[in-house]
GROMACS .gro file of C-alpha atoms in nm:
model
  292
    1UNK     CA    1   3.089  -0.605  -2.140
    2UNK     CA    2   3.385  -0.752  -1.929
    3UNK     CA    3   3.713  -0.635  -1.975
    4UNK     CA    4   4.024  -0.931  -2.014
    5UNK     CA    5   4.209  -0.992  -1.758
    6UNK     CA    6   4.487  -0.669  -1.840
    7UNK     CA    7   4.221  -0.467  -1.889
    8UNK     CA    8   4.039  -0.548  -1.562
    9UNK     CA    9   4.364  -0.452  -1.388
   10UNK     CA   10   4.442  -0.158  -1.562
   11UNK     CA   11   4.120  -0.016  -1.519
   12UNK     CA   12   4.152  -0.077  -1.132
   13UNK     CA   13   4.480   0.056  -1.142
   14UNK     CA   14   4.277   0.458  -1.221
   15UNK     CA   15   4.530   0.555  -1.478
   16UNK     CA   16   4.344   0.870  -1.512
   17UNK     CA   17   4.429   0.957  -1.191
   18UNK     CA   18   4.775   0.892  -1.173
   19UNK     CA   19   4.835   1.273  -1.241
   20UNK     CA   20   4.832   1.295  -0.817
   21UNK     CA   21   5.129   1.109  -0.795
   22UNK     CA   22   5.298   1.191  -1.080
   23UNK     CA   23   5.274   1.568  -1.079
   24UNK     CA   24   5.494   1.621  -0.723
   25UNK     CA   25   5.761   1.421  -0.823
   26UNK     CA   26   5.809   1.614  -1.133
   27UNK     CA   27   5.779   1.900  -0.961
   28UNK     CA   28   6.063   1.830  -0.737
   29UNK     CA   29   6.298   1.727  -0.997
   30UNK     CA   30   6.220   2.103  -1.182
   31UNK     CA   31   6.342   2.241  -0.876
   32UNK     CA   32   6.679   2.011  -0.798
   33UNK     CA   33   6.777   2.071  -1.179
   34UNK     CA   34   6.717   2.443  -1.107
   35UNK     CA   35   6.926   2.410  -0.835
   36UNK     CA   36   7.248   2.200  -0.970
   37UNK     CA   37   7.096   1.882  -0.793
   38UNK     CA   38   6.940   1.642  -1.017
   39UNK     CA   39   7.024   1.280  -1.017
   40UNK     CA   40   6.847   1.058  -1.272
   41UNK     CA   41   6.828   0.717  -1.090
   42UNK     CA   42   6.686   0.831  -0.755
   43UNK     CA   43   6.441   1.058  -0.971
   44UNK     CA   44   6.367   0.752  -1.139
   45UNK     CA   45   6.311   0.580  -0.821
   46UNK     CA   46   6.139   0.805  -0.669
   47UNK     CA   47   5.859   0.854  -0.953
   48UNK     CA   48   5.839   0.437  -0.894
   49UNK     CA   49   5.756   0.477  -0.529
   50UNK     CA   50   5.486   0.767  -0.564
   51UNK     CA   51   5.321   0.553  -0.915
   52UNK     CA   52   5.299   0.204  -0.694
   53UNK     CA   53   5.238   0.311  -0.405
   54UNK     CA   54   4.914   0.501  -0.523
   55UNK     CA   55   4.826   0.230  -0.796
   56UNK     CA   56   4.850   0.018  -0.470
   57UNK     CA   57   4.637   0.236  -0.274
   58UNK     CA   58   4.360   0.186  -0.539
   59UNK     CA   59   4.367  -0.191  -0.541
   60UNK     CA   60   4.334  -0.163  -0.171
   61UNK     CA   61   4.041   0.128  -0.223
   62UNK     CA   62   3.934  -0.151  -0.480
   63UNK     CA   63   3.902  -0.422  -0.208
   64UNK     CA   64   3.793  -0.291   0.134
   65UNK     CA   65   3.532  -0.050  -0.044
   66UNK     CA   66   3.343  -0.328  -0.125
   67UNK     CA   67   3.416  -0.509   0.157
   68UNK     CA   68   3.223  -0.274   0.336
   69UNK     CA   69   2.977  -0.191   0.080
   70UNK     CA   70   3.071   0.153  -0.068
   71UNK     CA   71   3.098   0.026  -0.384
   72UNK     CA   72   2.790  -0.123  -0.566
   73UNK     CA   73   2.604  -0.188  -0.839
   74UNK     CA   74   2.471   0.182  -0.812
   75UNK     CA   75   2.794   0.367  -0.810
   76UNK     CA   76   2.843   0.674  -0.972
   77UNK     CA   77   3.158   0.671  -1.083
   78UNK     CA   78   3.398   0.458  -1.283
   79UNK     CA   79   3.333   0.068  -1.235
   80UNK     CA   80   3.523  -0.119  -1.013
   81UNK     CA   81   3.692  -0.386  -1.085
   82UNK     CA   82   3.581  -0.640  -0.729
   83UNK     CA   83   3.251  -0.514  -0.744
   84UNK     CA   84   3.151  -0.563  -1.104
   85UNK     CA   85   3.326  -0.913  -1.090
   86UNK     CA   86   3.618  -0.841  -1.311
   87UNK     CA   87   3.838  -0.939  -1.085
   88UNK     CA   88   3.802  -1.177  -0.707
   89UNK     CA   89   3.825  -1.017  -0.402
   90UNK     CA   90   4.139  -1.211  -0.314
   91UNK     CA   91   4.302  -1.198  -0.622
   92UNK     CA   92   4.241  -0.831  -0.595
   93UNK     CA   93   4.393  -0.835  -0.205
   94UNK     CA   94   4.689  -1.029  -0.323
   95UNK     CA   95   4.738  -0.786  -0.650
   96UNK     CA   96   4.741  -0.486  -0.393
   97UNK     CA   97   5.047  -0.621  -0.175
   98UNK     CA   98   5.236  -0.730  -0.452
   99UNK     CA   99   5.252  -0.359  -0.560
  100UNK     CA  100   5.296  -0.226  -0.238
  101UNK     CA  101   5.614  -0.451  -0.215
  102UNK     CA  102   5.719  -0.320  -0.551
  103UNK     CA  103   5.707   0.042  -0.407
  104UNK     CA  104   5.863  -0.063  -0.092
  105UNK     CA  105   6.180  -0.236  -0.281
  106UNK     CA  106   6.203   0.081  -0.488
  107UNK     CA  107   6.205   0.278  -0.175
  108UNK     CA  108   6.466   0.070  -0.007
  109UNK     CA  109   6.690   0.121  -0.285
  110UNK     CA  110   6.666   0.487  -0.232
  111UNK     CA  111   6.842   0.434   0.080
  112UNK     CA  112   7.139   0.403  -0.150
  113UNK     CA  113   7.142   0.740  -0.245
  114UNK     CA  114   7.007   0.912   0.043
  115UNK     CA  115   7.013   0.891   0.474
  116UNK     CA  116   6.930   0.581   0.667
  117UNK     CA  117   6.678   0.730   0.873
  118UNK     CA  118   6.399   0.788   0.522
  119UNK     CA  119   6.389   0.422   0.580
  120UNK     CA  120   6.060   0.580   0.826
  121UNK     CA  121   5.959   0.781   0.542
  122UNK     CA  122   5.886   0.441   0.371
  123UNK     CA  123   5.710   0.296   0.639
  124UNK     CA  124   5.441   0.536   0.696
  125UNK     CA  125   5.390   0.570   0.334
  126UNK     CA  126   5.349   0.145   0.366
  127UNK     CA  127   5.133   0.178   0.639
  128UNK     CA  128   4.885   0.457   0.527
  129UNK     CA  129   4.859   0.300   0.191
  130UNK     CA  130   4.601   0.035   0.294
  131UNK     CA  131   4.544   0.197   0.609
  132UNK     CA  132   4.334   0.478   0.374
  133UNK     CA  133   4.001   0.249   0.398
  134UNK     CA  134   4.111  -0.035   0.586
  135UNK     CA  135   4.169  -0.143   0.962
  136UNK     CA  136   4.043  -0.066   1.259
  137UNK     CA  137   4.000   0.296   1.169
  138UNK     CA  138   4.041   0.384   0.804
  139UNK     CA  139   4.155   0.736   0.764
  140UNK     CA  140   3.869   0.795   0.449
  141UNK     CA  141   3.589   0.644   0.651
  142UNK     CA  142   3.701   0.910   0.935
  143UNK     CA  143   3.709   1.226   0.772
  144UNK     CA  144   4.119   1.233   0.708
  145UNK     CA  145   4.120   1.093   0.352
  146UNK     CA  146   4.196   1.528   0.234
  147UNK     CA  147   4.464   1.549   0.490
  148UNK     CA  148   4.590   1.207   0.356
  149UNK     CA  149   4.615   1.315  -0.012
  150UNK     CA  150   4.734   1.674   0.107
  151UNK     CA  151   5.031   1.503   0.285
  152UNK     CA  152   5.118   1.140   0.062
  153UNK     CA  153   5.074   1.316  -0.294
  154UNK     CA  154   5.201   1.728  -0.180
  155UNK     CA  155   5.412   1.710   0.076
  156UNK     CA  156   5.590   1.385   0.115
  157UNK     CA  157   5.691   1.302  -0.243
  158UNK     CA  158   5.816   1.689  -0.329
  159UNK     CA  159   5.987   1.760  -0.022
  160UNK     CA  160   6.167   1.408   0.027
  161UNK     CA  161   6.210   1.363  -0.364
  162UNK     CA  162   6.411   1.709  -0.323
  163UNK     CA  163   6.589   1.618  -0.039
  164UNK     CA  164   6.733   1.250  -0.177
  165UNK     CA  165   6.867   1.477  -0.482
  166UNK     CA  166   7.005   1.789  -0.305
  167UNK     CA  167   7.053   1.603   0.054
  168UNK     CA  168   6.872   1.914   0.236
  169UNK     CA  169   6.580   2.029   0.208
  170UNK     CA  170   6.445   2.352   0.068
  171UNK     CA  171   6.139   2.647   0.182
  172UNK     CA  172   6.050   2.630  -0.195
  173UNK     CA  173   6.022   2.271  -0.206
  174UNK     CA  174   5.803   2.296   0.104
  175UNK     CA  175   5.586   2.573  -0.033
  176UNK     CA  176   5.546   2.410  -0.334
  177UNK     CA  177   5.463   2.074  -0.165
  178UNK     CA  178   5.147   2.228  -0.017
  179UNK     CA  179   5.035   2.358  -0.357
  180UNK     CA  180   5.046   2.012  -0.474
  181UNK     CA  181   4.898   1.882  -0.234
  182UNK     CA  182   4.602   2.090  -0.211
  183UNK     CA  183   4.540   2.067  -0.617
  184UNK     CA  184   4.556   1.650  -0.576
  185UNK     CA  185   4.273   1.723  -0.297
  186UNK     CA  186   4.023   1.850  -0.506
  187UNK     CA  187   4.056   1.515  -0.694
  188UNK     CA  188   3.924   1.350  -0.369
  189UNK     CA  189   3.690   1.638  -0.370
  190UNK     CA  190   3.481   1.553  -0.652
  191UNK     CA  191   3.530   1.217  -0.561
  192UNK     CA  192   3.335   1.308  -0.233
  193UNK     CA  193   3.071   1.519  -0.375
  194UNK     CA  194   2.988   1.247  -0.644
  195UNK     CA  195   2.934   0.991  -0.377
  196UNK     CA  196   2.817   1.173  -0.078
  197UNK     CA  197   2.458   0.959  -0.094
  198UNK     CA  198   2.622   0.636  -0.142
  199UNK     CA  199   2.902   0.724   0.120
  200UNK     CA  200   2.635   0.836   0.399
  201UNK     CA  201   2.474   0.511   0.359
  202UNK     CA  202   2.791   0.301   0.328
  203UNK     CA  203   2.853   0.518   0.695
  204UNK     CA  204   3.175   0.630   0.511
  205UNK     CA  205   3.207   0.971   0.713
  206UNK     CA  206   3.403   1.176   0.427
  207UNK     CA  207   3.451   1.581   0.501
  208UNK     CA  208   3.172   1.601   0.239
  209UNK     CA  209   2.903   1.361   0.407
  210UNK     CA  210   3.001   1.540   0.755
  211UNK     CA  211   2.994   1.919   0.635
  212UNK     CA  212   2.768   1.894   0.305
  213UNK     CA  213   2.791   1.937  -0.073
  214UNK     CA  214   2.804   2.326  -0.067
  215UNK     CA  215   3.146   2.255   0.206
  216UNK     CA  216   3.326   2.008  -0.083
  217UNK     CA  217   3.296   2.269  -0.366
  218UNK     CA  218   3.383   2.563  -0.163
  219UNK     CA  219   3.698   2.367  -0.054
  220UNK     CA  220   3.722   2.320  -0.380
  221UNK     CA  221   3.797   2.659  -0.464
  222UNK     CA  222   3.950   2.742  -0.203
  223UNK     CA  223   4.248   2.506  -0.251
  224UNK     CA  224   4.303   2.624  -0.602
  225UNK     CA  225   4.323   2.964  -0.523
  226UNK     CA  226   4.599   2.901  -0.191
  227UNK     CA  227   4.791   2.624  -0.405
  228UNK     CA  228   4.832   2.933  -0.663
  229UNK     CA  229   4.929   3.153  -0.366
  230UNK     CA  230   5.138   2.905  -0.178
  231UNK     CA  231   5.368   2.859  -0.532
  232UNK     CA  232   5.459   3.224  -0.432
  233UNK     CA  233   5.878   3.154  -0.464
  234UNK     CA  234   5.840   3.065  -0.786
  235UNK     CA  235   5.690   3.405  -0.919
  236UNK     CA  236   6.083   3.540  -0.806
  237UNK     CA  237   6.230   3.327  -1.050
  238UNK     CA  238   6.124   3.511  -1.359
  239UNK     CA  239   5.994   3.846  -1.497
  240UNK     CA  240   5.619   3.957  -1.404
  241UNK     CA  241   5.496   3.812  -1.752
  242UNK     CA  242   5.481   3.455  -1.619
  243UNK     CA  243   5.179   3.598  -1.414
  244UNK     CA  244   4.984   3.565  -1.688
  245UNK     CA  245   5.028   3.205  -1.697
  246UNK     CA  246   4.897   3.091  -1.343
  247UNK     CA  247   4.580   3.386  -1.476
  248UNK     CA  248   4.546   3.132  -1.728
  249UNK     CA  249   4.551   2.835  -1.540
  250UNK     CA  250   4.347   3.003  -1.256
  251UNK     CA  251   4.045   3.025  -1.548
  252UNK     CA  252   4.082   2.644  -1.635
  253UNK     CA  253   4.017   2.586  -1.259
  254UNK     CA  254   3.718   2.815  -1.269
  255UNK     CA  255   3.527   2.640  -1.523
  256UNK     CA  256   3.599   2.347  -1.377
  257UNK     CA  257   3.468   2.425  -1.044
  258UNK     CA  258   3.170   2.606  -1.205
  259UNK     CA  259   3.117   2.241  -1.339
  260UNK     CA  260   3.159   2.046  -0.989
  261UNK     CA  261   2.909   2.369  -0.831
  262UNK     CA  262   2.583   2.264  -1.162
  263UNK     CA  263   2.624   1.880  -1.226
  264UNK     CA  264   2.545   1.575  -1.035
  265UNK     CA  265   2.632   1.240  -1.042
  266UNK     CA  266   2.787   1.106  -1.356
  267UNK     CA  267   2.820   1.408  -1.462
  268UNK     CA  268   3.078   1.469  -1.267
  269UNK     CA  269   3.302   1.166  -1.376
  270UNK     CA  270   3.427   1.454  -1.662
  271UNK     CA  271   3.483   1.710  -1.368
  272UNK     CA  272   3.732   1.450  -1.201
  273UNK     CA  273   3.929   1.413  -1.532
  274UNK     CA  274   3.957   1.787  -1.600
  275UNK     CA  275   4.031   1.812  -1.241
  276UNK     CA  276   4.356   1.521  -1.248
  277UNK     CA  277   4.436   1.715  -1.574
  278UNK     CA  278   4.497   2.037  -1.407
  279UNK     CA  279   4.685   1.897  -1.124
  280UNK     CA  280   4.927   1.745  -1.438
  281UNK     CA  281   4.888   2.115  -1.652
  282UNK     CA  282   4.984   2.285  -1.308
  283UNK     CA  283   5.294   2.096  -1.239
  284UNK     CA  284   5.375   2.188  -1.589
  285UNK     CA  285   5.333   2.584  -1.573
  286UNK     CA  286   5.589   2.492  -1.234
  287UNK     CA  287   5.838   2.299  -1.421
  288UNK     CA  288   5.833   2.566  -1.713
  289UNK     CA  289   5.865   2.826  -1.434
  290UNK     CA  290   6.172   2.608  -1.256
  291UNK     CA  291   6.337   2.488  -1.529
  292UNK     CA  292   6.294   2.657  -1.899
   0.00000   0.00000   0.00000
């Protein structure tokens, strides 16, 4: 059945992954009010620029995916809104820079609270937005989409959300930047592994179609046990009984990539959300770490 209109857009929008942009910002903010510097506006602000600019990204994923055939009528995962006919390819186009501008003014309003020079900052985060799967070399159709998501939804939003607070920036915010990253790449991950047939044929050269299935899950892993390690200054901040807490968490991620190592295609639509939620439950066990 077709969605209206607002549905159609929210749907292309991924809500459900949101979490990746979301979670670093908050993150940041636990560790400027742990540190004397929060400022609500540019937090604000901030949280603007990392929401558009990935619900931009996705209208732009939305687009150029079909475009060049990734996405059809036998995709695994979640509908799309261009390729089911929800919504028209231009409309779709237009709907992505109209966001992007949204995150950009945000951004340049940051400038008000912060160094002239971020004003760079913005402009690669501009730039790499549609640049993900479109021109003349899109970073997901070349193998870079992980370092992409490791850098534009870890390190970049909790390092320079920090820094426009506090005005310098910190080794914990850096550490924990990585950690953030590396969690919102296993979102990508499953991603990848859902659609490594479709991508192969689409000649969408993801680190999963190069390397195989068994290389996205064990990445998988991996990055869930070094985002863990890589929170490491955090585990100073309070007694030796918050260690059972990241045990805990450490579990959740098991199970859930004991599901991504059994199931197969749709299957794996419930892996991605319990994946996104862990990115969101981890940047909670942070800010209760940080802040409480």
């Amino acid at each position: 059945m077709k969605p209206n209109q607002c549905k159609a857009w929210i749907r292309a929008a991924r809500p459900q992954t949101l979490a990746a942009s979301v979670s670093p910002v908050l993150v940041a903010c636990a560790l400027a009010y742990r540190n004397n510097a929060f400022q609500w506006m540019p937090a604000v602000l901030c949280m603007a620029v990392a929401v558009l600019a990935q619900i931009a990204a996705n209208f732009f994923n939305d687009y150029f995916d079909f475009k060049k055939g990734a996405d059809t009528e036998e995709r695994l995962g979640q509908q799309r809104a261009v390729a089911s006919g929800w919504i028209t390819p231009k409309t779709m186009l237009t709907g992505a820079f109209v966001t992007l501008s949204a995150a950009s003014l945000c951004g340049f309003a940051l400038l008000i609270y912060s160094d002239w020079w971020l004003i760079f900052v913005g402009l690669a985060i501009a730039l790499c937005v549609p640049a993900y799967t479109a021109g003349p070399y899109p970073l997901a159709y070349h193998g870079l989409g992980d370092l992409a998501v490791l850098l534009f939804y870890g390190v970049i939003p909790v390092c320079f959300t920090y820094y426009i607070q506090a005005q310098e920036f910190a080794w914990t915010a850096g550490w924990l930047s990585v950690a953030m990253g590396l969690l919102s790449v296993n979102i990508l991950l499953v991603n990848n592994v859902r659609d490594r047939e479709q991508d192969a044929q689409a000649g969408k050269r993801t680190t999963v179609v190069m390397f195989g299935r068994r290389f996205g899950t064990t990445l998988y892993l991996i990055n869930t046990l070094l985002a863990v390690a890589c929170s490491w200054p955090v585990y100073l901040y309070r007694s030796r009984n918050i260690w059972f807490l990241f045990i805990f968490f450490l579990m959740i991620a098991w199970l859930a990539w004991q599901e991504l190592s059994r199931q197969h295609g749709t299957a794996l639509n419930h892996t991605l959300a319990i994946t996104a939620r862990n990115v969101l439950l981890y940047a909670f066990l942070l800010i209760y770490v940080l802040v409480l």
